[in-house]
Amino acid sequence: LLILKAVSLGPQHGYGVLLRIEQISKGHFPLQQGTLYPALYRLEDRGLLATEWGTSENNRRAKFYTLTPAGRKQLIDGRTKWHEIIAGMTAALRATPESL
Amino acid sequence: VRSLIRRARALLRHLLGRTSLEREMDDEFQSHLAHRADDLERSGLSRKAAERAARVEFGALEAHKDAARDARGVRAWDELRANVGFAIRGIAHHPVQSLIVAITLTLGVGISGVVFAVMNALAFRARVDRDAASFVRIFASYRTDTTGPLAGRTGSAARIPRLRAHDAVAVADRRLAGGAARAVRRCATHAGRARDVHLLRRIRAREANRGTRAPA
């Protein structure tokens, strides 16, 4: 879900996805760099990401990932589910003997 | 279903285009390292140190590649191919031993199968189709149990609805008269069992000796 979100903010190559995740999660999820790629490939094989080789801002060749329509839908679904989990957990953790 | 088709198509593409897949993965990882090194260089490291640091940060390259292949689903295929290759090389290396092993297994499995098939047909099943009497006899001895449903009932066996041959034989074995014998005959005639008819004749003869009314 994090990867989908990172890619949804604009096409990214692998390293860019890492930086973007670090940036948007405020460093809460340090990823080991190599572990990103299996996840990216899995998303690509599921048709959630599309890839294209291009030139990066450093003037280097890089493979760019973009969100497909299916990927966008997955992102929205995932976000909805995540908010439901948070709402449920928050309510559950707030419960006191009096409120029952 | 659509996502399943997508995944199958992706897997097929990877299997058919293995070399390009490997090359692309290699390029992508190198590109990643180069970008990371660029960033590190910008933070003040020498190019060489930056490249080394980038590699260290990335982790074990081959391990990540393996994980990536796993994610693509092509690794199982690789391993299968490697195993089959290994087996073929082994067979080619020791042809005589391989042949002996193959023959031993073939004969072992084949003979076991044949013996079981024959024994199964001849010995393990009640031969109801050709020797009905053996079937009847089994039940007859079971039914002579004195606690059974017919125990101690005289003459009334014929009134039991749908009395079966083996029940009736059991009753006859317990030397009951009249109705039981009639039941035996009815059932025996119905089932066409010669043995039961024979039994009936014996019962009838005994009844005649005793002077009771012979069954119809």
PDB file of C-alpha atoms in Angstrom:
ATOM      1  CA  LEU A   1       0.000   0.000   0.000  1.00  0.00           C
ATOM      2  CA  LEU A   2       2.874   2.320   0.829  1.00  0.00           C
ATOM      3  CA  ILE A   3       4.461   1.575  -2.503  1.00  0.00           C
ATOM      4  CA  LEU A   4       1.223   2.211  -4.376  1.00  0.00           C
ATOM      5  CA  LYS A   5       0.855   5.495  -2.540  1.00  0.00           C
ATOM      6  CA  ALA A   6       4.436   6.500  -3.295  1.00  0.00           C
ATOM      7  CA  VAL A   7       3.994   5.720  -6.976  1.00  0.00           C
ATOM      8  CA  SER A   8       0.628   7.469  -7.105  1.00  0.00           C
ATOM      9  CA  LEU A   9       2.382  10.745  -6.395  1.00  0.00           C
ATOM     10  CA  GLY A  10       4.151  10.518  -9.738  1.00  0.00           C
ATOM     11  CA  PRO A  11       6.181   7.997 -11.730  1.00  0.00           C
ATOM     12  CA  GLN A  12       9.171   6.733  -9.794  1.00  0.00           C
ATOM     13  CA  HIS A  13      12.108   4.436 -10.269  1.00  0.00           C
ATOM     14  CA  GLY A  14      12.995   1.973  -7.536  1.00  0.00           C
ATOM     15  CA  TYR A  15      15.344   4.196  -5.626  1.00  0.00           C
ATOM     16  CA  GLY A  16      12.927   7.089  -5.980  1.00  0.00           C
ATOM     17  CA  VAL A  17      10.155   4.945  -4.478  1.00  0.00           C
ATOM     18  CA  LEU A  18      12.381   4.302  -1.474  1.00  0.00           C
ATOM     19  CA  LEU A  19      13.132   7.986  -0.987  1.00  0.00           C
ATOM     20  CA  ARG A  20       9.484   8.879  -1.429  1.00  0.00           C
ATOM     21  CA  ILE A  21       8.369   6.327   1.153  1.00  0.00           C
ATOM     22  CA  GLU A  22      10.930   7.590   3.616  1.00  0.00           C
ATOM     23  CA  GLN A  23       9.804  11.134   2.945  1.00  0.00           C
ATOM     24  CA  ILE A  24       6.042  10.620   3.197  1.00  0.00           C
ATOM     25  CA  SER A  25       6.229   8.286   6.185  1.00  0.00           C
ATOM     26  CA  LYS A  26       8.577  10.680   7.960  1.00  0.00           C
ATOM     27  CA  GLY A  27      11.172   7.945   8.325  1.00  0.00           C
ATOM     28  CA  HIS A  28       8.905   5.569  10.203  1.00  0.00           C
ATOM     29  CA  PHE A  29       9.492   2.662   7.861  1.00  0.00           C
ATOM     30  CA  PRO A  30      13.162   2.176   7.129  1.00  0.00           C
ATOM     31  CA  LEU A  31      13.339  -0.373   4.305  1.00  0.00           C
ATOM     32  CA  GLN A  32      16.415  -2.310   3.392  1.00  0.00           C
ATOM     33  CA  GLN A  33      17.000  -1.200  -0.150  1.00  0.00           C
ATOM     34  CA  GLY A  34      17.071  -4.570  -1.849  1.00  0.00           C
ATOM     35  CA  THR A  35      13.836  -5.745  -0.263  1.00  0.00           C
ATOM     36  CA  LEU A  36      11.845  -3.214  -2.220  1.00  0.00           C
ATOM     37  CA  TYR A  37      12.205  -4.950  -5.567  1.00  0.00           C
ATOM     38  CA  PRO A  38      10.398  -8.218  -4.850  1.00  0.00           C
ATOM     39  CA  ALA A  39       7.451  -6.132  -3.690  1.00  0.00           C
ATOM     40  CA  LEU A  40       7.582  -3.970  -6.792  1.00  0.00           C
ATOM     41  CA  TYR A  41       7.702  -7.028  -9.054  1.00  0.00           C
ATOM     42  CA  ARG A  42       4.810  -8.623  -7.259  1.00  0.00           C
ATOM     43  CA  LEU A  43       2.704  -5.511  -7.758  1.00  0.00           C
ATOM     44  CA  GLU A  44       3.738  -5.337 -11.380  1.00  0.00           C
ATOM     45  CA  ASP A  45       2.782  -8.981 -11.987  1.00  0.00           C
ATOM     46  CA  ARG A  46      -0.588  -8.343 -10.399  1.00  0.00           C
ATOM     47  CA  GLY A  47      -1.125  -5.604 -12.927  1.00  0.00           C
ATOM     48  CA  LEU A  48      -1.166  -2.804 -10.362  1.00  0.00           C
ATOM     49  CA  LEU A  49       1.971  -1.127 -11.660  1.00  0.00           C
ATOM     50  CA  ALA A  50       3.208  -0.460 -15.180  1.00  0.00           C
ATOM     51  CA  THR A  51       6.875  -0.009 -16.019  1.00  0.00           C
ATOM     52  CA  GLU A  52       8.842   1.911 -18.563  1.00  0.00           C
ATOM     53  CA  TRP A  53      12.530   2.623 -18.985  1.00  0.00           C
ATOM     54  CA  GLY A  54      13.444   6.278 -19.041  1.00  0.00           C
ATOM     55  CA  THR A  55      16.000   8.799 -17.940  1.00  0.00           C
ATOM     56  CA  SER A  56      16.135   9.930 -14.357  1.00  0.00           C
ATOM     57  CA  GLU A  57      16.765  13.388 -12.953  1.00  0.00           C
ATOM     58  CA  ASN A  58      20.409  12.308 -12.516  1.00  0.00           C
ATOM     59  CA  ASN A  59      20.586  11.680 -16.226  1.00  0.00           C
ATOM     60  CA  ARG A  60      20.786   7.941 -15.691  1.00  0.00           C
ATOM     61  CA  ARG A  61      18.773   5.168 -17.214  1.00  0.00           C
ATOM     62  CA  ALA A  62      16.128   3.925 -14.810  1.00  0.00           C
ATOM     63  CA  LYS A  63      12.981   1.852 -14.833  1.00  0.00           C
ATOM     64  CA  PHE A  64       9.977   3.959 -13.925  1.00  0.00           C
ATOM     65  CA  TYR A  65       6.886   2.642 -12.244  1.00  0.00           C
ATOM     66  CA  THR A  66       3.438   4.137 -12.738  1.00  0.00           C
ATOM     67  CA  LEU A  67       0.082   3.246 -11.263  1.00  0.00           C
ATOM     68  CA  THR A  68      -2.350   1.379 -13.533  1.00  0.00           C
ATOM     69  CA  PRO A  69      -6.125   1.864 -13.182  1.00  0.00           C
ATOM     70  CA  ALA A  70      -6.245  -1.424 -11.265  1.00  0.00           C
ATOM     71  CA  GLY A  71      -3.465  -0.111  -9.043  1.00  0.00           C
ATOM     72  CA  ARG A  72      -5.379   3.077  -8.365  1.00  0.00           C
ATOM     73  CA  LYS A  73      -8.449   1.100  -7.397  1.00  0.00           C
ATOM     74  CA  GLN A  74      -6.346  -1.116  -5.129  1.00  0.00           C
ATOM     75  CA  LEU A  75      -4.908   1.972  -3.470  1.00  0.00           C
ATOM     76  CA  ILE A  76      -8.348   3.410  -2.788  1.00  0.00           C
ATOM     77  CA  ASP A  77      -9.656   0.080  -1.481  1.00  0.00           C
ATOM     78  CA  GLY A  78      -6.598  -0.322   0.702  1.00  0.00           C
ATOM     79  CA  ARG A  79      -6.958   3.164   2.104  1.00  0.00           C
ATOM     80  CA  THR A  80     -10.624   2.571   2.938  1.00  0.00           C
ATOM     81  CA  LYS A  81      -9.813  -0.676   4.677  1.00  0.00           C
ATOM     82  CA  TRP A  82      -6.975   0.924   6.587  1.00  0.00           C
ATOM     83  CA  HIS A  83      -9.222   3.718   7.878  1.00  0.00           C
ATOM     84  CA  GLU A  84     -11.776   1.142   8.960  1.00  0.00           C
ATOM     85  CA  ILE A  85      -9.120  -0.722  10.913  1.00  0.00           C
ATOM     86  CA  ILE A  86      -7.949   2.462  12.581  1.00  0.00           C
ATOM     87  CA  ALA A  87     -11.499   3.511  13.475  1.00  0.00           C
ATOM     88  CA  GLY A  88     -12.241   0.079  14.902  1.00  0.00           C
ATOM     89  CA  MET A  89      -9.039  -0.133  16.895  1.00  0.00           C
ATOM     90  CA  THR A  90      -9.380   3.405  18.213  1.00  0.00           C
ATOM     91  CA  ALA A  91     -12.912   2.769  19.386  1.00  0.00           C
ATOM     92  CA  ALA A  92     -11.903  -0.523  20.963  1.00  0.00           C
ATOM     93  CA  LEU A  93      -8.920   0.932  22.796  1.00  0.00           C
ATOM     94  CA  ARG A  94     -10.943   3.854  24.103  1.00  0.00           C
ATOM     95  CA  ALA A  95     -13.535   1.624  25.711  1.00  0.00           C
ATOM     96  CA  THR A  96     -13.797   1.885  29.507  1.00  0.00           C
ATOM     97  CA  PRO A  97     -15.886  -0.142  31.978  1.00  0.00           C
ATOM     98  CA  GLU A  98     -18.333   2.787  32.265  1.00  0.00           C
ATOM     99  CA  SER A  99     -18.912   3.130  28.552  1.00  0.00           C
ATOM    100  CA  LEU A 100     -20.155  -0.452  28.186  1.00  0.00           C
TER     101      LEU A 100
ATOM    102  CA  VAL B   1     -10.384 -14.104 -11.966  1.00  0.00           C
ATOM    103  CA  ARG B   2      -9.036 -11.254 -14.011  1.00  0.00           C
ATOM    104  CA  SER B   3      -6.129 -10.769 -11.638  1.00  0.00           C
ATOM    105  CA  LEU B   4      -5.434 -14.494 -11.847  1.00  0.00           C
ATOM    106  CA  ILE B   5      -5.260 -14.296 -15.626  1.00  0.00           C
ATOM    107  CA  ARG B   6      -2.978 -11.292 -15.335  1.00  0.00           C
ATOM    108  CA  ARG B   7      -0.651 -13.156 -13.027  1.00  0.00           C
ATOM    109  CA  ALA B   8      -0.602 -16.242 -15.245  1.00  0.00           C
ATOM    110  CA  ARG B   9       0.210 -14.076 -18.232  1.00  0.00           C
ATOM    111  CA  ALA B  10       3.015 -12.360 -16.321  1.00  0.00           C
ATOM    112  CA  LEU B  11       4.458 -15.715 -15.278  1.00  0.00           C
ATOM    113  CA  LEU B  12       4.351 -16.982 -18.840  1.00  0.00           C
ATOM    114  CA  ARG B  13       6.084 -13.860 -20.068  1.00  0.00           C
ATOM    115  CA  HIS B  14       8.821 -14.290 -17.466  1.00  0.00           C
ATOM    116  CA  LEU B  15       9.347 -17.938 -18.312  1.00  0.00           C
ATOM    117  CA  LEU B  16       9.607 -17.257 -22.021  1.00  0.00           C
ATOM    118  CA  GLY B  17      11.814 -14.222 -21.634  1.00  0.00           C
ATOM    119  CA  ARG B  18      14.163 -15.342 -18.902  1.00  0.00           C
ATOM    120  CA  THR B  19      17.323 -13.743 -20.239  1.00  0.00           C
ATOM    121  CA  SER B  20      15.705 -10.389 -20.847  1.00  0.00           C
ATOM    122  CA  LEU B  21      14.125 -10.584 -17.416  1.00  0.00           C
ATOM    123  CA  GLU B  22      17.484 -11.260 -15.795  1.00  0.00           C
ATOM    124  CA  ARG B  23      19.148  -8.486 -17.769  1.00  0.00           C
ATOM    125  CA  GLU B  24      16.417  -6.053 -16.883  1.00  0.00           C
ATOM    126  CA  MET B  25      16.669  -6.913 -13.207  1.00  0.00           C
ATOM    127  CA  ASP B  26      20.413  -6.487 -13.360  1.00  0.00           C
ATOM    128  CA  ASP B  27      20.074  -3.114 -15.091  1.00  0.00           C
ATOM    129  CA  GLU B  28      17.511  -1.983 -12.591  1.00  0.00           C
ATOM    130  CA  PHE B  29      19.646  -2.925  -9.594  1.00  0.00           C
ATOM    131  CA  GLN B  30      22.698  -1.253 -11.107  1.00  0.00           C
ATOM    132  CA  SER B  31      20.613   1.826 -11.781  1.00  0.00           C
ATOM    133  CA  HIS B  32      19.483   1.807  -8.172  1.00  0.00           C
ATOM    134  CA  LEU B  33      23.070   1.571  -6.922  1.00  0.00           C
ATOM    135  CA  ALA B  34      24.137   4.378  -9.230  1.00  0.00           C
ATOM    136  CA  HIS B  35      21.375   6.665  -7.981  1.00  0.00           C
ATOM    137  CA  ARG B  36      22.178   5.909  -4.374  1.00  0.00           C
ATOM    138  CA  ALA B  37      25.876   6.525  -5.049  1.00  0.00           C
ATOM    139  CA  ASP B  38      24.991   9.855  -6.664  1.00  0.00           C
ATOM    140  CA  ASP B  39      23.193  10.890  -3.501  1.00  0.00           C
ATOM    141  CA  LEU B  40      26.026   9.756  -1.272  1.00  0.00           C
ATOM    142  CA  GLU B  41      28.552  11.524  -3.453  1.00  0.00           C
ATOM    143  CA  ARG B  42      26.526  14.675  -3.108  1.00  0.00           C
ATOM    144  CA  SER B  43      26.742  14.322   0.658  1.00  0.00           C
ATOM    145  CA  GLY B  44      30.511  14.502   0.405  1.00  0.00           C
ATOM    146  CA  LEU B  45      31.886  11.033  -0.230  1.00  0.00           C
ATOM    147  CA  SER B  46      34.323  10.262  -3.016  1.00  0.00           C
ATOM    148  CA  ARG B  47      32.788   8.469  -5.992  1.00  0.00           C
ATOM    149  CA  LYS B  48      34.502   5.229  -5.060  1.00  0.00           C
ATOM    150  CA  ALA B  49      33.484   5.347  -1.404  1.00  0.00           C
ATOM    151  CA  ALA B  50      29.961   6.316  -2.423  1.00  0.00           C
ATOM    152  CA  GLU B  51      29.667   3.331  -4.743  1.00  0.00           C
ATOM    153  CA  ARG B  52      30.930   0.980  -2.078  1.00  0.00           C
ATOM    154  CA  ALA B  53      28.580   2.423   0.523  1.00  0.00           C
ATOM    155  CA  ALA B  54      25.672   2.101  -1.887  1.00  0.00           C
ATOM    156  CA  ARG B  55      26.445  -1.575  -2.392  1.00  0.00           C
ATOM    157  CA  VAL B  56      26.705  -2.162   1.356  1.00  0.00           C
ATOM    158  CA  GLU B  57      23.404  -0.411   2.008  1.00  0.00           C
ATOM    159  CA  PHE B  58      21.683  -2.372  -0.696  1.00  0.00           C
ATOM    160  CA  GLY B  59      22.466  -5.671   0.972  1.00  0.00           C
ATOM    161  CA  ALA B  60      23.304  -9.007  -0.580  1.00  0.00           C
ATOM    162  CA  LEU B  61      22.676  -8.475  -4.268  1.00  0.00           C
ATOM    163  CA  GLU B  62      22.203 -12.112  -5.189  1.00  0.00           C
ATOM    164  CA  ALA B  63      19.893 -12.747  -2.255  1.00  0.00           C
ATOM    165  CA  HIS B  64      17.687  -9.860  -3.340  1.00  0.00           C
ATOM    166  CA  LYS B  65      17.703 -11.160  -6.879  1.00  0.00           C
ATOM    167  CA  ASP B  66      16.587 -14.544  -5.607  1.00  0.00           C
ATOM    168  CA  ALA B  67      13.798 -12.933  -3.623  1.00  0.00           C
ATOM    169  CA  ALA B  68      12.807 -10.979  -6.723  1.00  0.00           C
ATOM    170  CA  ARG B  69      12.732 -14.161  -8.806  1.00  0.00           C
ATOM    171  CA  ASP B  70      10.617 -15.687  -6.081  1.00  0.00           C
ATOM    172  CA  ALA B  71       8.204 -12.788  -6.318  1.00  0.00           C
ATOM    173  CA  ARG B  72       7.991 -13.323 -10.060  1.00  0.00           C
ATOM    174  CA  GLY B  73       7.201 -16.974  -9.499  1.00  0.00           C
ATOM    175  CA  VAL B  74       9.978 -18.184 -11.780  1.00  0.00           C
ATOM    176  CA  ARG B  75      12.165 -19.620  -9.059  1.00  0.00           C
ATOM    177  CA  ALA B  76      10.155 -22.798  -8.600  1.00  0.00           C
ATOM    178  CA  TRP B  77      10.539 -23.390 -12.310  1.00  0.00           C
ATOM    179  CA  ASP B  78      14.305 -22.820 -12.083  1.00  0.00           C
ATOM    180  CA  GLU B  79      14.632 -25.307  -9.282  1.00  0.00           C
ATOM    181  CA  LEU B  80      12.569 -27.897 -11.096  1.00  0.00           C
ATOM    182  CA  ARG B  81      14.772 -27.528 -14.143  1.00  0.00           C
ATOM    183  CA  ALA B  82      17.917 -27.791 -12.022  1.00  0.00           C
ATOM    184  CA  ASN B  83      16.630 -30.918 -10.277  1.00  0.00           C
ATOM    185  CA  VAL B  84      15.641 -32.644 -13.497  1.00  0.00           C
ATOM    186  CA  GLY B  85      19.016 -31.772 -14.981  1.00  0.00           C
ATOM    187  CA  PHE B  86      20.762 -33.175 -11.932  1.00  0.00           C
ATOM    188  CA  ALA B  87      18.781 -36.394 -12.191  1.00  0.00           C
ATOM    189  CA  ILE B  88      19.556 -36.812 -15.873  1.00  0.00           C
ATOM    190  CA  ARG B  89      23.260 -36.219 -15.296  1.00  0.00           C
ATOM    191  CA  GLY B  90      23.223 -38.768 -12.486  1.00  0.00           C
ATOM    192  CA  ILE B  91      21.557 -41.390 -14.677  1.00  0.00           C
ATOM    193  CA  ALA B  92      23.975 -40.740 -17.508  1.00  0.00           C
ATOM    194  CA  HIS B  93      26.871 -41.116 -15.106  1.00  0.00           C
ATOM    195  CA  HIS B  94      25.821 -44.515 -13.735  1.00  0.00           C
ATOM    196  CA  PRO B  95      23.709 -46.134 -16.467  1.00  0.00           C
ATOM    197  CA  VAL B  96      24.000 -49.711 -15.209  1.00  0.00           C
ATOM    198  CA  GLN B  97      23.078 -48.973 -11.630  1.00  0.00           C
ATOM    199  CA  SER B  98      20.210 -46.793 -12.815  1.00  0.00           C
ATOM    200  CA  LEU B  99      18.921 -49.601 -15.002  1.00  0.00           C
ATOM    201  CA  ILE B 100      19.102 -52.093 -12.122  1.00  0.00           C
ATOM    202  CA  VAL B 101      17.231 -49.734  -9.837  1.00  0.00           C
ATOM    203  CA  ALA B 102      14.599 -49.092 -12.482  1.00  0.00           C
ATOM    204  CA  ILE B 103      14.084 -52.807 -13.154  1.00  0.00           C
ATOM    205  CA  THR B 104      13.903 -53.626  -9.448  1.00  0.00           C
ATOM    206  CA  LEU B 105      11.293 -50.962  -8.845  1.00  0.00           C
ATOM    207  CA  THR B 106       9.314 -51.966 -11.926  1.00  0.00           C
ATOM    208  CA  LEU B 107       9.212 -55.627 -10.972  1.00  0.00           C
ATOM    209  CA  GLY B 108       8.476 -54.891  -7.323  1.00  0.00           C
ATOM    210  CA  VAL B 109       5.584 -52.580  -8.001  1.00  0.00           C
ATOM    211  CA  GLY B 110       4.263 -54.696 -10.870  1.00  0.00           C
ATOM    212  CA  ILE B 111       4.296 -57.996  -8.969  1.00  0.00           C
ATOM    213  CA  SER B 112       2.716 -56.479  -5.881  1.00  0.00           C
ATOM    214  CA  GLY B 113      -0.034 -55.050  -8.031  1.00  0.00           C
ATOM    215  CA  VAL B 114      -0.755 -58.302  -9.830  1.00  0.00           C
ATOM    216  CA  VAL B 115      -0.721 -60.389  -6.656  1.00  0.00           C
ATOM    217  CA  PHE B 116      -3.076 -58.024  -4.950  1.00  0.00           C
ATOM    218  CA  ALA B 117      -5.437 -57.974  -7.917  1.00  0.00           C
ATOM    219  CA  VAL B 118      -5.608 -61.779  -7.998  1.00  0.00           C
ATOM    220  CA  MET B 119      -5.948 -62.207  -4.246  1.00  0.00           C
ATOM    221  CA  ASN B 120      -8.561 -59.498  -4.141  1.00  0.00           C
ATOM    222  CA  ALA B 121     -10.645 -61.271  -6.754  1.00  0.00           C
ATOM    223  CA  LEU B 122     -10.225 -64.805  -5.364  1.00  0.00           C
ATOM    224  CA  ALA B 123      -9.850 -64.642  -1.629  1.00  0.00           C
ATOM    225  CA  PHE B 124     -10.753 -61.317  -0.095  1.00  0.00           C
ATOM    226  CA  ARG B 125     -14.406 -61.151  -1.101  1.00  0.00           C
ATOM    227  CA  ALA B 126     -17.477 -63.212  -0.340  1.00  0.00           C
ATOM    228  CA  ARG B 127     -18.313 -65.130  -3.498  1.00  0.00           C
ATOM    229  CA  VAL B 128     -21.957 -64.279  -3.513  1.00  0.00           C
ATOM    230  CA  ASP B 129     -22.274 -64.446  -7.268  1.00  0.00           C
ATOM    231  CA  ARG B 130     -21.091 -68.048  -7.721  1.00  0.00           C
ATOM    232  CA  ASP B 131     -21.501 -69.627  -4.332  1.00  0.00           C
ATOM    233  CA  ALA B 132     -24.471 -68.086  -2.611  1.00  0.00           C
ATOM    234  CA  ALA B 133     -24.522 -70.824  -0.019  1.00  0.00           C
ATOM    235  CA  SER B 134     -21.308 -69.598   1.560  1.00  0.00           C
ATOM    236  CA  PHE B 135     -22.934 -66.245   1.955  1.00  0.00           C
ATOM    237  CA  VAL B 136     -26.008 -67.685   3.595  1.00  0.00           C
ATOM    238  CA  ARG B 137     -24.003 -69.798   5.947  1.00  0.00           C
ATOM    239  CA  ILE B 138     -22.175 -66.821   7.383  1.00  0.00           C
ATOM    240  CA  PHE B 139     -25.409 -65.154   8.350  1.00  0.00           C
ATOM    241  CA  ALA B 140     -26.993 -68.345   9.497  1.00  0.00           C
ATOM    242  CA  SER B 141     -24.414 -68.983  12.170  1.00  0.00           C
ATOM    243  CA  TYR B 142     -24.637 -65.370  13.220  1.00  0.00           C
ATOM    244  CA  ARG B 143     -28.360 -65.559  13.563  1.00  0.00           C
ATOM    245  CA  THR B 144     -28.317 -68.672  15.766  1.00  0.00           C
ATOM    246  CA  ASP B 145     -27.257 -66.344  18.514  1.00  0.00           C
ATOM    247  CA  THR B 146     -29.818 -66.915  21.271  1.00  0.00           C
ATOM    248  CA  THR B 147     -30.074 -63.215  22.017  1.00  0.00           C
ATOM    249  CA  GLY B 148     -31.009 -62.429  18.408  1.00  0.00           C
ATOM    250  CA  PRO B 149     -34.413 -61.087  17.380  1.00  0.00           C
ATOM    251  CA  LEU B 150     -35.717 -64.575  16.507  1.00  0.00           C
ATOM    252  CA  ALA B 151     -34.429 -66.264  19.617  1.00  0.00           C
ATOM    253  CA  GLY B 152     -37.059 -68.312  21.327  1.00  0.00           C
ATOM    254  CA  ARG B 153     -39.756 -67.667  18.789  1.00  0.00           C
ATOM    255  CA  THR B 154     -41.451 -70.793  17.570  1.00  0.00           C
ATOM    256  CA  GLY B 155     -43.721 -71.104  14.640  1.00  0.00           C
ATOM    257  CA  SER B 156     -44.286 -67.423  14.335  1.00  0.00           C
ATOM    258  CA  ALA B 157     -41.270 -66.750  12.173  1.00  0.00           C
ATOM    259  CA  ALA B 158     -43.405 -66.939   9.057  1.00  0.00           C
ATOM    260  CA  ARG B 159     -45.455 -64.022  10.283  1.00  0.00           C
ATOM    261  CA  ILE B 160     -42.443 -61.759  10.430  1.00  0.00           C
ATOM    262  CA  PRO B 161     -42.785 -59.602   7.376  1.00  0.00           C
ATOM    263  CA  ARG B 162     -40.134 -59.746   4.681  1.00  0.00           C
ATOM    264  CA  LEU B 163     -38.232 -62.504   6.379  1.00  0.00           C
ATOM    265  CA  ARG B 164     -35.005 -63.047   4.516  1.00  0.00           C
ATOM    266  CA  ALA B 165     -33.504 -66.373   3.610  1.00  0.00           C
ATOM    267  CA  HIS B 166     -30.697 -66.255   6.111  1.00  0.00           C
ATOM    268  CA  ASP B 167     -33.074 -65.402   8.945  1.00  0.00           C
ATOM    269  CA  ALA B 168     -35.265 -68.310   8.029  1.00  0.00           C
ATOM    270  CA  VAL B 169     -32.319 -70.664   7.781  1.00  0.00           C
ATOM    271  CA  ALA B 170     -31.248 -69.566  11.187  1.00  0.00           C
ATOM    272  CA  VAL B 171     -34.656 -70.370  12.542  1.00  0.00           C
ATOM    273  CA  ALA B 172     -34.575 -73.734  10.828  1.00  0.00           C
ATOM    274  CA  ASP B 173     -31.212 -74.441  12.329  1.00  0.00           C
ATOM    275  CA  ARG B 174     -32.714 -73.947  15.717  1.00  0.00           C
ATOM    276  CA  ARG B 175     -35.174 -76.719  14.841  1.00  0.00           C
ATOM    277  CA  LEU B 176     -38.323 -74.705  14.679  1.00  0.00           C
ATOM    278  CA  ALA B 177     -41.357 -76.117  12.975  1.00  0.00           C
ATOM    279  CA  GLY B 178     -44.045 -75.251  10.495  1.00  0.00           C
ATOM    280  CA  GLY B 179     -44.127 -71.602   9.603  1.00  0.00           C
ATOM    281  CA  ALA B 180     -40.382 -71.242   9.772  1.00  0.00           C
ATOM    282  CA  ALA B 181     -39.903 -73.970   7.245  1.00  0.00           C
ATOM    283  CA  ARG B 182     -42.459 -72.343   5.017  1.00  0.00           C
ATOM    284  CA  ALA B 183     -40.589 -69.111   5.276  1.00  0.00           C
ATOM    285  CA  VAL B 184     -37.370 -70.840   4.379  1.00  0.00           C
ATOM    286  CA  ARG B 185     -38.934 -72.286   1.312  1.00  0.00           C
ATOM    287  CA  ARG B 186     -40.490 -69.029   0.270  1.00  0.00           C
ATOM    288  CA  CYS B 187     -37.260 -67.179   0.625  1.00  0.00           C
ATOM    289  CA  ALA B 188     -35.184 -69.937  -0.857  1.00  0.00           C
ATOM    290  CA  THR B 189     -37.396 -70.228  -3.871  1.00  0.00           C
ATOM    291  CA  HIS B 190     -37.363 -66.528  -4.238  1.00  0.00           C
ATOM    292  CA  ALA B 191     -33.594 -66.356  -4.127  1.00  0.00           C
ATOM    293  CA  GLY B 192     -33.188 -69.579  -6.086  1.00  0.00           C
ATOM    294  CA  ARG B 193     -30.767 -70.952  -3.582  1.00  0.00           C
ATOM    295  CA  ALA B 194     -30.401 -74.688  -3.951  1.00  0.00           C
ATOM    296  CA  ARG B 195     -28.867 -75.095  -0.535  1.00  0.00           C
ATOM    297  CA  ASP B 196     -31.868 -73.551   1.162  1.00  0.00           C
ATOM    298  CA  VAL B 197     -34.251 -75.733  -0.771  1.00  0.00           C
ATOM    299  CA  HIS B 198     -32.247 -78.717   0.331  1.00  0.00           C
ATOM    300  CA  LEU B 199     -32.431 -77.561   3.914  1.00  0.00           C
ATOM    301  CA  LEU B 200     -36.161 -77.188   3.533  1.00  0.00           C
ATOM    302  CA  ARG B 201     -36.470 -80.740   2.381  1.00  0.00           C
ATOM    303  CA  ARG B 202     -34.678 -81.912   5.471  1.00  0.00           C
ATOM    304  CA  ILE B 203     -36.917 -79.871   7.694  1.00  0.00           C
ATOM    305  CA  ARG B 204     -39.978 -81.236   5.977  1.00  0.00           C
ATOM    306  CA  ALA B 205     -38.741 -84.808   6.388  1.00  0.00           C
ATOM    307  CA  ARG B 206     -38.146 -84.217  10.091  1.00  0.00           C
ATOM    308  CA  GLU B 207     -41.616 -82.789  10.489  1.00  0.00           C
ATOM    309  CA  ALA B 208     -43.148 -85.768   8.699  1.00  0.00           C
ATOM    310  CA  ASN B 209     -41.318 -88.098  11.089  1.00  0.00           C
ATOM    311  CA  ARG B 210     -42.659 -86.186  14.028  1.00  0.00           C
ATOM    312  CA  GLY B 211     -46.146 -86.422  12.564  1.00  0.00           C
ATOM    313  CA  THR B 212     -46.810 -82.719  12.549  1.00  0.00           C
ATOM    314  CA  ARG B 213     -48.486 -81.036   9.687  1.00  0.00           C
ATOM    315  CA  ALA B 214     -46.092 -80.793   6.766  1.00  0.00           C
ATOM    316  CA  PRO B 215     -45.698 -77.324   5.365  1.00  0.00           C
ATOM    317  CA  ALA B 216     -47.417 -76.619   2.131  1.00  0.00           C
TER     318      ALA B 216
END
